[in-house]
PDB file of C-alpha atoms and ligand atoms in Angstrom:
ATOM      1  CA  MET A1424      46.469 -34.875 -39.879  1.00 37.00           C
ATOM      2  CA  GLU A1425      48.916 -33.257 -42.213  1.00 40.00           C
ATOM      3  CA  GLU A1426      46.417 -30.182 -41.915  1.00 38.00           C
ATOM      4  CA  GLN A1427      46.290 -30.381 -38.213  1.00 44.00           C
ATOM      5  CA  GLN A1428      50.222 -30.178 -38.280  1.00 44.00           C
ATOM      6  CA  ASN A1429      50.325 -27.135 -40.075  1.00 46.00           C
ATOM      7  CA  GLU A1430      47.532 -25.413 -38.344  1.00 60.00           C
ATOM      8  CA  HIS A1431      50.131 -23.748 -35.828  1.00 67.00           C
ATOM      9  CA  GLY A1432      53.108 -24.319 -37.743  1.00 62.00           C
ATOM     10  CA  HIS A1433      53.999 -20.797 -36.953  1.00 81.00           C
ATOM     11  CA  THR A1434      53.566 -20.343 -33.436  1.00 95.00           C
ATOM     12  CA  SER A1435      56.011 -20.840 -31.073  1.00 97.00           C
ATOM     13  CA  PHE A1436      56.131 -21.813 -27.496  1.00 98.00           C
ATOM     14  CA  LEU A1437      58.740 -21.324 -24.479  1.00 98.00           C
ATOM     15  CA  VAL A1438      57.753 -24.620 -22.174  1.00 98.00           C
ATOM     16  CA  PHE A1439      59.754 -24.675 -19.121  1.00 98.00           C
ATOM     17  CA  SER A1440      59.550 -26.439 -15.672  1.00 98.00           C
ATOM     18  CA  ALA A1441      60.059 -23.943 -12.744  1.00 98.00           C
ATOM     19  CA  SER A1442      61.799 -27.040 -10.621  1.00 98.00           C
ATOM     20  CA  LEU A1443      65.308 -27.073  -9.986  1.00 98.00           C
ATOM     21  CA  ARG A1444      65.163 -30.522  -8.576  1.00 98.00           C
ATOM     22  CA  LYS A1445      66.293 -33.451 -10.992  1.00 97.00           C
ATOM     23  CA  ASP A1446      63.309 -35.814 -10.944  1.00 97.00           C
ATOM     24  CA  SER A1447      61.086 -33.320 -10.848  1.00 98.00           C
ATOM     25  CA  LEU A1448      57.383 -34.045 -11.419  1.00 98.00           C
ATOM     26  CA  ASN A1449      56.949 -30.750 -13.316  1.00 98.00           C
ATOM     27  CA  THR A1450      59.542 -31.111 -15.589  1.00 98.00           C
ATOM     28  CA  LYS A1451      57.878 -34.300 -16.480  1.00 98.00           C
ATOM     29  CA  LEU A1452      54.773 -32.057 -17.174  1.00 98.00           C
ATOM     30  CA  ALA A1453      56.356 -29.848 -19.391  1.00 98.00           C
ATOM     31  CA  LYS A1454      57.598 -32.323 -21.669  1.00 98.00           C
ATOM     32  CA  LEU A1455      54.267 -33.751 -22.177  1.00 98.00           C
ATOM     33  CA  ALA A1456      52.961 -30.712 -22.776  1.00 98.00           C
ATOM     34  CA  ALA A1457      55.785 -29.716 -25.302  1.00 98.00           C
ATOM     35  CA  GLN A1458      55.166 -33.086 -26.924  1.00 98.00           C
ATOM     36  CA  VAL A1459      51.308 -32.358 -27.377  1.00 98.00           C
ATOM     37  CA  ILE A1460      52.063 -28.981 -28.452  1.00 98.00           C
ATOM     38  CA  GLN A1461      54.441 -30.534 -31.342  1.00 97.00           C
ATOM     39  CA  LYS A1462      52.016 -33.242 -31.951  1.00 97.00           C
ATOM     40  CA  ASN A1463      49.266 -30.386 -32.624  1.00 97.00           C
ATOM     41  CA  GLY A1464      51.844 -28.284 -35.002  1.00 96.00           C
ATOM     42  CA  GLY A1465      53.473 -25.776 -32.839  1.00 97.00           C
ATOM     43  CA  THR A1466      57.163 -25.063 -32.321  1.00 97.00           C
ATOM     44  CA  VAL A1467      58.565 -25.471 -28.973  1.00 98.00           C
ATOM     45  CA  ASP A1468      61.362 -23.785 -26.981  1.00 98.00           C
ATOM     46  CA  PHE A1469      62.048 -25.954 -24.461  1.00 98.00           C
ATOM     47  CA  ALA A1470      63.580 -24.642 -21.013  1.00 98.00           C
ATOM     48  CA  HIS A1471      64.756 -25.511 -17.538  1.00 96.00           C
ATOM     49  CA  MET A1472      64.475 -22.957 -14.696  1.00 97.00           C
ATOM     50  CA  GLN A1473      68.325 -23.767 -14.139  1.00 97.00           C
ATOM     51  CA  GLU A1474      68.813 -21.535 -17.208  1.00 98.00           C
ATOM     52  CA  PHE A1475      67.128 -18.316 -15.858  1.00 98.00           C
ATOM     53  CA  ASP A1476      67.598 -18.559 -11.823  1.00 98.00           C
ATOM     54  CA  CYS A1477      68.862 -15.232 -10.682  1.00 98.00           C
ATOM     55  CA  PRO A1478      70.542 -14.149  -7.512  1.00 98.00           C
ATOM     56  CA  THR A1479      68.234 -12.520  -4.724  1.00 98.00           C
ATOM     57  CA  PHE A1480      66.880  -9.187  -6.022  1.00 98.00           C
ATOM     58  CA  ASN A1481      68.508  -5.969  -4.485  1.00 97.00           C
ATOM     59  CA  GLN A1482      67.707  -2.906  -5.709  1.00 97.00           C
ATOM     60  CA  ASP A1483      71.557  -1.889  -4.923  1.00 97.00           C
ATOM     61  CA  LEU A1484      72.417  -4.287  -7.737  1.00 96.00           C
ATOM     62  CA  GLU A1485      70.714  -2.379 -10.290  1.00 95.00           C
ATOM     63  CA  VAL A1486      74.078  -0.124 -11.681  1.00 95.00           C
ATOM     64  CA  ASP A1487      74.903   0.778 -14.902  1.00 93.00           C
ATOM     65  CA  ASN A1488      71.758  -1.300 -16.063  1.00 91.00           C
ATOM     66  CA  TYR A1489      72.526  -4.384 -14.548  1.00 96.00           C
ATOM     67  CA  HIS A1490      70.779  -8.035 -15.341  1.00 96.00           C
ATOM     68  CA  PRO A1491      71.843 -10.833 -13.958  1.00 98.00           C
ATOM     69  CA  GLN A1492      72.497 -13.518 -16.358  1.00 98.00           C
ATOM     70  CA  GLY A1493      69.114 -15.700 -15.807  1.00 98.00           C
ATOM     71  CA  ALA A1494      66.925 -12.646 -16.493  1.00 98.00           C
ATOM     72  CA  GLU A1495      68.705 -11.923 -19.326  1.00 98.00           C
ATOM     73  CA  GLU A1496      68.303 -15.593 -20.605  1.00 98.00           C
ATOM     74  CA  PHE A1497      64.431 -15.379 -20.081  1.00 98.00           C
ATOM     75  CA  CYS A1498      63.914 -12.054 -21.128  1.00 97.00           C
ATOM     76  CA  LYS A1499      65.041 -13.150 -24.583  1.00 98.00           C
ATOM     77  CA  ARG A1500      63.219 -16.354 -24.689  1.00 98.00           C
ATOM     78  CA  ILE A1501      60.154 -15.049 -23.842  1.00 97.00           C
ATOM     79  CA  LEU A1502      60.502 -12.304 -26.530  1.00 96.00           C
ATOM     80  CA  ALA A1503      61.330 -14.952 -29.118  1.00 97.00           C
ATOM     81  CA  ASN A1504      58.601 -17.175 -28.794  1.00 97.00           C
ATOM     82  CA  ASP A1505      54.603 -16.134 -29.334  1.00 97.00           C
ATOM     83  CA  ALA A1506      53.751 -17.503 -25.543  1.00 98.00           C
ATOM     84  CA  PHE A1507      55.175 -18.752 -22.728  1.00 98.00           C
ATOM     85  CA  ILE A1508      54.099 -22.182 -20.762  1.00 98.00           C
ATOM     86  CA  ILE A1509      55.425 -22.795 -17.238  1.00 98.00           C
ATOM     87  CA  ALA A1510      54.586 -26.186 -14.969  1.00 98.00           C
ATOM     88  CA  SER A1511      55.563 -24.779 -11.391  1.00 98.00           C
ATOM     89  CA  PRO A1512      55.917 -26.573  -8.377  1.00 98.00           C
ATOM     90  CA  GLU A1513      53.696 -25.492  -5.171  1.00 98.00           C
ATOM     91  CA  TYR A1514      55.513 -24.330  -2.114  1.00 98.00           C
ATOM     92  CA  ASN A1515      53.047 -23.359   1.342  1.00 98.00           C
ATOM     93  CA  GLY A1516      50.522 -22.916  -0.741  1.00 98.00           C
ATOM     94  CA  SER A1517      52.242 -20.315  -3.196  1.00 98.00           C
ATOM     95  CA  MET A1518      54.645 -20.253  -6.108  1.00 98.00           C
ATOM     96  CA  PRO A1519      58.444 -20.990  -5.159  1.00 98.00           C
ATOM     97  CA  GLY A1520      60.777 -17.805  -4.011  1.00 98.00           C
ATOM     98  CA  TYR A1521      63.077 -18.355  -7.056  1.00 98.00           C
ATOM     99  CA  LEU A1522      60.384 -17.956  -9.321  1.00 98.00           C
ATOM    100  CA  LYS A1523      59.147 -15.230  -7.905  1.00 98.00           C
ATOM    101  CA  ASN A1524      62.417 -13.622  -7.767  1.00 98.00           C
ATOM    102  CA  MET A1525      63.123 -14.382 -11.634  1.00 98.00           C
ATOM    103  CA  ILE A1526      59.835 -12.423 -12.334  1.00 98.00           C
ATOM    104  CA  ASP A1527      61.076  -9.423 -10.490  1.00 98.00           C
ATOM    105  CA  TRP A1528      64.227  -9.205 -12.078  1.00 98.00           C
ATOM    106  CA  VAL A1529      62.602  -9.473 -15.218  1.00 98.00           C
ATOM    107  CA  SER A1530      60.007  -7.284 -14.928  1.00 97.00           C
ATOM    108  CA  ARG A1531      62.852  -4.232 -14.692  1.00 97.00           C
ATOM    109  CA  TYR A1532      63.236  -4.383 -18.324  1.00 96.00           C
ATOM    110  CA  ARG A1533      62.122  -1.295 -20.450  1.00 95.00           C
ATOM    111  CA  PRO A1534      59.807  -2.229 -22.607  1.00 94.00           C
ATOM    112  CA  GLN A1535      58.539  -4.665 -19.645  1.00 96.00           C
ATOM    113  CA  PRO A1536      58.674  -8.109 -21.730  1.00 96.00           C
ATOM    114  CA  PHE A1537      55.639  -9.494 -20.099  1.00 97.00           C
ATOM    115  CA  HIS A1538      53.148  -7.074 -21.243  1.00 95.00           C
ATOM    116  CA  GLN A1539      50.818  -8.382 -23.542  1.00 92.00           C
ATOM    117  CA  HIS A1540      52.379 -11.822 -23.661  1.00 96.00           C
ATOM    118  CA  ASN A1541      49.846 -15.054 -23.449  1.00 97.00           C
ATOM    119  CA  ALA A1542      50.931 -17.428 -20.325  1.00 98.00           C
ATOM    120  CA  LEU A1543      49.675 -20.626 -19.812  1.00 98.00           C
ATOM    121  CA  LEU A1544      50.482 -22.329 -16.455  1.00 98.00           C
ATOM    122  CA  LEU A1545      50.354 -25.706 -14.987  1.00 98.00           C
ATOM    123  CA  SER A1546      51.466 -27.554 -12.035  1.00 98.00           C
ATOM    124  CA  ALA A1547      52.247 -31.162 -10.846  1.00 98.00           C
ATOM    125  CA  SER A1548      51.928 -32.095  -7.376  1.00 98.00           C
ATOM    126  CA  PRO A1549      51.905 -35.354  -4.902  1.00 98.00           C
ATOM    127  CA  SER A1550      48.936 -33.886  -2.996  1.00 98.00           C
ATOM    128  CA  MET A1551      45.523 -33.917  -4.358  1.00 97.00           C
ATOM    129  CA  ALA A1552      45.177 -30.044  -4.818  1.00 97.00           C
ATOM    130  CA  GLY A1553      48.106 -31.042  -7.623  1.00 98.00           C
ATOM    131  CA  GLY A1554      49.874 -27.563  -6.651  1.00 98.00           C
ATOM    132  CA  ASN A1555      46.868 -25.520  -8.093  1.00 98.00           C
ATOM    133  CA  ARG A1556      46.817 -22.865  -5.153  1.00 98.00           C
ATOM    134  CA  GLY A1557      50.370 -22.053  -6.487  1.00 98.00           C
ATOM    135  CA  LEU A1558      49.142 -21.083  -9.774  1.00 98.00           C
ATOM    136  CA  TRP A1559      46.624 -19.007  -8.442  1.00 98.00           C
ATOM    137  CA  ALA A1560      49.635 -17.030  -6.520  1.00 98.00           C
ATOM    138  CA  LEU A1561      51.483 -17.143  -9.909  1.00 98.00           C
ATOM    139  CA  ARG A1562      48.985 -15.213 -11.747  1.00 98.00           C
ATOM    140  CA  ILE A1563      49.019 -11.982  -9.543  1.00 98.00           C
ATOM    141  CA  PRO A1564      52.607 -11.082 -10.290  1.00 98.00           C
ATOM    142  CA  PHE A1565      51.919 -12.014 -13.795  1.00 98.00           C
ATOM    143  CA  GLU A1566      48.552 -10.163 -14.539  1.00 97.00           C
ATOM    144  CA  HIS A1567      50.078  -7.424 -12.690  1.00 97.00           C
ATOM    145  CA  LEU A1568      52.705  -6.740 -15.502  1.00 97.00           C
ATOM    146  CA  GLY A1569      50.167  -7.367 -18.095  1.00 97.00           C
ATOM    147  CA  THR A1570      50.617 -10.645 -19.358  1.00 97.00           C
ATOM    148  CA  ARG A1571      47.292 -12.649 -20.504  1.00 97.00           C
ATOM    149  CA  VAL A1572      47.038 -15.441 -18.440  1.00 98.00           C
ATOM    150  CA  TYR A1573      45.126 -17.936 -20.011  1.00 98.00           C
ATOM    151  CA  PRO A1574      41.771 -19.086 -17.723  1.00 97.00           C
ATOM    152  CA  ASP A1575      42.059 -22.617 -17.783  1.00 98.00           C
ATOM    153  CA  MET A1576      44.894 -24.026 -15.909  1.00 98.00           C
ATOM    154  CA  PHE A1577      46.163 -27.388 -15.541  1.00 98.00           C
ATOM    155  CA  SER A1578      47.085 -29.054 -12.373  1.00 98.00           C
ATOM    156  CA  LEU A1579      47.939 -32.786 -11.997  1.00 98.00           C
ATOM    157  CA  ALA A1580      47.061 -34.379  -8.954  1.00 98.00           C
ATOM    158  CA  SER A1581      48.944 -37.253  -7.192  1.00 98.00           C
ATOM    159  CA  ALA A1582      51.547 -36.900 -10.040  1.00 98.00           C
ATOM    160  CA  GLN A1583      54.215 -39.287  -8.604  1.00 98.00           C
ATOM    161  CA  GLN A1584      51.902 -42.077  -9.542  1.00 98.00           C
ATOM    162  CA  ALA A1585      50.256 -40.343 -12.567  1.00 98.00           C
ATOM    163  CA  PHE A1586      52.688 -40.993 -15.624  1.00 98.00           C
ATOM    164  CA  ASN A1587      53.537 -43.915 -17.945  1.00 98.00           C
ATOM    165  CA  GLU A1588      56.851 -44.983 -18.506  1.00 97.00           C
ATOM    166  CA  ASP A1589      56.874 -43.293 -21.762  1.00 97.00           C
ATOM    167  CA  GLY A1590      55.856 -39.710 -19.970  1.00 98.00           C
ATOM    168  CA  THR A1591      51.903 -39.983 -21.075  1.00 98.00           C
ATOM    169  CA  LEU A1592      49.056 -39.730 -18.676  1.00 98.00           C
ATOM    170  CA  LYS A1593      48.180 -43.036 -17.406  1.00 98.00           C
ATOM    171  CA  ASP A1594      44.133 -41.615 -16.723  1.00 98.00           C
ATOM    172  CA  GLU A1595      42.899 -41.296 -20.433  1.00 98.00           C
ATOM    173  CA  LYS A1596      40.535 -38.522 -19.636  1.00 98.00           C
ATOM    174  CA  LEU A1597      42.779 -36.675 -18.069  1.00 98.00           C
ATOM    175  CA  ALA A1598      45.098 -37.129 -20.935  1.00 98.00           C
ATOM    176  CA  LYS A1599      42.856 -36.014 -23.211  1.00 98.00           C
ATOM    177  CA  ARG A1600      41.819 -32.970 -20.996  1.00 98.00           C
ATOM    178  CA  PHE A1601      45.236 -31.948 -20.761  1.00 98.00           C
ATOM    179  CA  GLU A1602      45.945 -31.923 -24.545  1.00 98.00           C
ATOM    180  CA  ASP A1603      42.394 -29.750 -25.159  1.00 98.00           C
ATOM    181  CA  ASN A1604      43.671 -27.524 -22.624  1.00 98.00           C
ATOM    182  CA  LEU A1605      46.674 -26.868 -24.749  1.00 98.00           C
ATOM    183  CA  VAL A1606      44.746 -26.962 -27.742  1.00 98.00           C
ATOM    184  CA  GLY A1607      42.655 -24.237 -26.962  1.00 98.00           C
ATOM    185  CA  PHE A1608      45.731 -21.990 -25.412  1.00 98.00           C
ATOM    186  CA  MET A1609      47.358 -22.533 -28.697  1.00 97.00           C
ATOM    187  CA  ASN A1610      44.291 -21.527 -30.809  1.00 96.00           C
ATOM    188  CA  LEU A1611      44.292 -18.514 -28.592  1.00 96.00           C
ATOM    189  CA  VAL A1612      47.746 -17.237 -29.158  1.00 96.00           C
ATOM    190  CA  GLU A1613      47.427 -18.019 -32.988  1.00 94.00           C
ATOM    191  CA  ALA A1614      44.230 -15.672 -33.260  1.00 91.00           C
ATOM    192  CA  SER A1615      46.156 -13.139 -31.493  1.00 90.00           C
ATOM    193  CA  LYS A1616      48.872 -13.441 -33.179  1.00 87.00           C
ATOM    194  CA  HIS A1617      47.208 -13.438 -36.973  1.00 83.00           C
ATOM    195  CA  TYR A1618      43.915 -12.240 -36.443  1.00 77.00           C
ATOM    196  CA  PRO A1619      44.793  -8.230 -36.604  1.00 72.00           C
ATOM    197  CA  CYS A1620      46.602  -8.650 -40.128  1.00 69.00           C
ATOM    198  CA  ILE A1621      43.497 -10.567 -40.990  1.00 67.00           C
ATOM    199  CA  LYS A1622      41.038  -7.953 -40.250  1.00 64.00           C
ATOM    200  CA  LYS A1623      43.135  -5.471 -42.103  1.00 67.00           C
ATOM    201  CA  ALA A1624      43.248  -7.613 -44.979  1.00 70.00           C
ATOM    202  CA  TRP A1625      39.649  -8.176 -44.810  1.00 66.00           C
ATOM    203  CA  VAL A1626      38.661  -4.235 -44.846  1.00 66.00           C
ATOM    204  CA  GLU A1627      40.913  -3.586 -47.768  1.00 67.00           C
ATOM    205  CA  PHE A1628      39.068  -6.544 -49.794  1.00 68.00           C
ATOM    206  CA  LEU A1629      35.893  -4.887 -48.973  1.00 69.00           C
ATOM    207  CA  GLY A1630      37.377  -1.889 -50.043  1.00 67.00           C
ATOM    208  CA  GLU A1631      36.728   0.174 -47.085  1.00 62.00           C
ATOM    209  CA  LYS A1632      37.885   3.156 -46.570  1.00 61.00           C
ATOM    210  CA  LEU A1633      39.536   3.443 -43.229  1.00 59.00           C
ATOM    211  CA  THR A1634      37.316   5.992 -41.455  1.00 62.00           C
ATOM    212  CA  LYS A1635      38.077   7.221 -37.831  1.00 62.00           C
ATOM    213  CA  GLU A1636      36.250   4.587 -36.451  1.00 61.00           C
ATOM    214  CA  THR A1637      37.834   1.912 -38.268  1.00 56.00           C
ATOM    215  CA  GLU A1638      41.349   3.148 -38.489  1.00 56.00           C
ATOM    216  CA  ARG A1639      42.410   1.891 -34.996  1.00 52.00           C
ATOM    217  CA  ILE A1640      42.956  -1.458 -37.398  1.00 49.00           C
ATOM    218  CA  GLU A1641      45.894   0.103 -38.554  1.00 44.00           C
TER     219      GLU A1641
HETATM  220  C1  FNR B1486      56.262 -28.320  -1.279  1.00 59.45           C
HETATM  221  N1  FNR B1486      55.195 -29.437  -1.665  1.00 59.45           N
HETATM  222  C2  FNR B1486      53.927 -28.822  -1.561  1.00 59.45           C
HETATM  223  N2  FNR B1486      52.911 -29.703  -2.290  1.00 59.45           N
HETATM  224  C3  FNR B1486      51.771 -28.863  -2.396  1.00 59.45           C
HETATM  225  O1  FNR B1486      50.968 -29.594  -3.584  1.00 59.45           O
HETATM  226  N3  FNR B1486      51.229 -27.762  -2.093  1.00 59.45           N
HETATM  227  C4  FNR B1486      52.352 -27.344  -1.233  1.00 59.45           C
HETATM  228  O2  FNR B1486      51.763 -26.512  -0.705  1.00 59.45           O
HETATM  229  C5  FNR B1486      53.521 -27.877  -0.766  1.00 59.45           C
HETATM  230  N4  FNR B1486      54.639 -27.020  -0.262  1.00 59.45           N
HETATM  231  C6  FNR B1486      55.824 -27.682  -0.536  1.00 59.45           C
HETATM  232  C7  FNR B1486      56.850 -26.679   0.351  1.00 59.45           C
HETATM  233  C8  FNR B1486      57.992 -26.822   0.289  1.00 59.45           C
HETATM  234  C9  FNR B1486      59.155 -26.027   0.761  1.00 59.45           C
HETATM  235  C10 FNR B1486      58.648 -28.430  -0.789  1.00 59.45           C
HETATM  236  C11 FNR B1486      60.119 -28.618  -0.719  1.00 59.45           C
HETATM  237  C12 FNR B1486      57.593 -28.797  -1.015  1.00 59.45           C
HETATM  238  C13 FNR B1486      55.734 -30.744  -2.229  1.00 59.45           C
HETATM  239  C14 FNR B1486      55.678 -30.498  -3.563  1.00 59.45           C
HETATM  240  O3  FNR B1486      54.446 -30.162  -4.577  1.00 59.45           O
HETATM  241  C15 FNR B1486      56.477 -31.582  -4.227  1.00 59.45           C
HETATM  242  O4  FNR B1486      58.102 -31.738  -3.980  1.00 59.45           O
HETATM  243  C16 FNR B1486      56.814 -31.570  -5.962  1.00 59.45           C
HETATM  244  O5  FNR B1486      57.414 -32.579  -6.327  1.00 59.45           O
HETATM  245  C17 FNR B1486      57.473 -30.332  -6.252  1.00 59.45           C
HETATM  246  O6  FNR B1486      57.576 -30.290  -7.610  1.00 59.45           O
HETATM  247  P1  FNR B1486      58.758 -30.647  -8.364  1.00 59.45           P
HETATM  248  O7  FNR B1486      60.122 -30.887  -7.761  1.00 59.45           O
HETATM  249  O8  FNR B1486      58.672 -32.202  -8.715  1.00 59.45           O
HETATM  250  O9  FNR B1486      58.263 -30.421  -9.740  1.00 59.45           O
END
């Protein structure tokens, strides 16, 4: 257990619920994701959509390098962490408008902060599909912006009846799948953070000279 706790110790995750609602099911799911990450040795920076909400995007507002407070905050938090995890509601088979609006604002920074950042998408809904269509819609702007969106997404169906009092999932098999999904993502984030250094150290250990073919490791 001790070893497991150290494994992801230096990897930090911005975890946020993309619902503005007080009793949000997605906030519950995001909180559970935060718990699972901490249990597996990761560091969590938890946030609510309220912190990132932005006025409706209008290019005319972009004078003197203006960015709204919510975009400023999101940009700061995405850069301060190794990866981000969003639990997003599905509205009409897509993502909530205010979430796309925030993404549009944040995409205006240079360097563009979504580029090459790892992301995991979660959703919760009272429906049988758990809001999964919304996540497919959410992949489009992120992939367009160069985010590495993890292939496995987790959507919690019938979410209004899925949680225990303590915020864990009632269904044990589902709870295991959720944890496996998160740990898989954590492993990827950790590898993409540390693997380039290990590769360089390995080449140096072998005493190999950096040739044209290997110098990309630098
Ligand atoms: C919804 N909801 C919904 N659910 C779903 O599974 N597919 C959908 O297309 C929609 N569409 C939709 C549109 C609008 C405008 C609203 C307000 C709601 C229901 C939604 O999943 C439910 O309200 C969730 O509880 C919202 O997530 P939070 O706020 O609980 O996290």
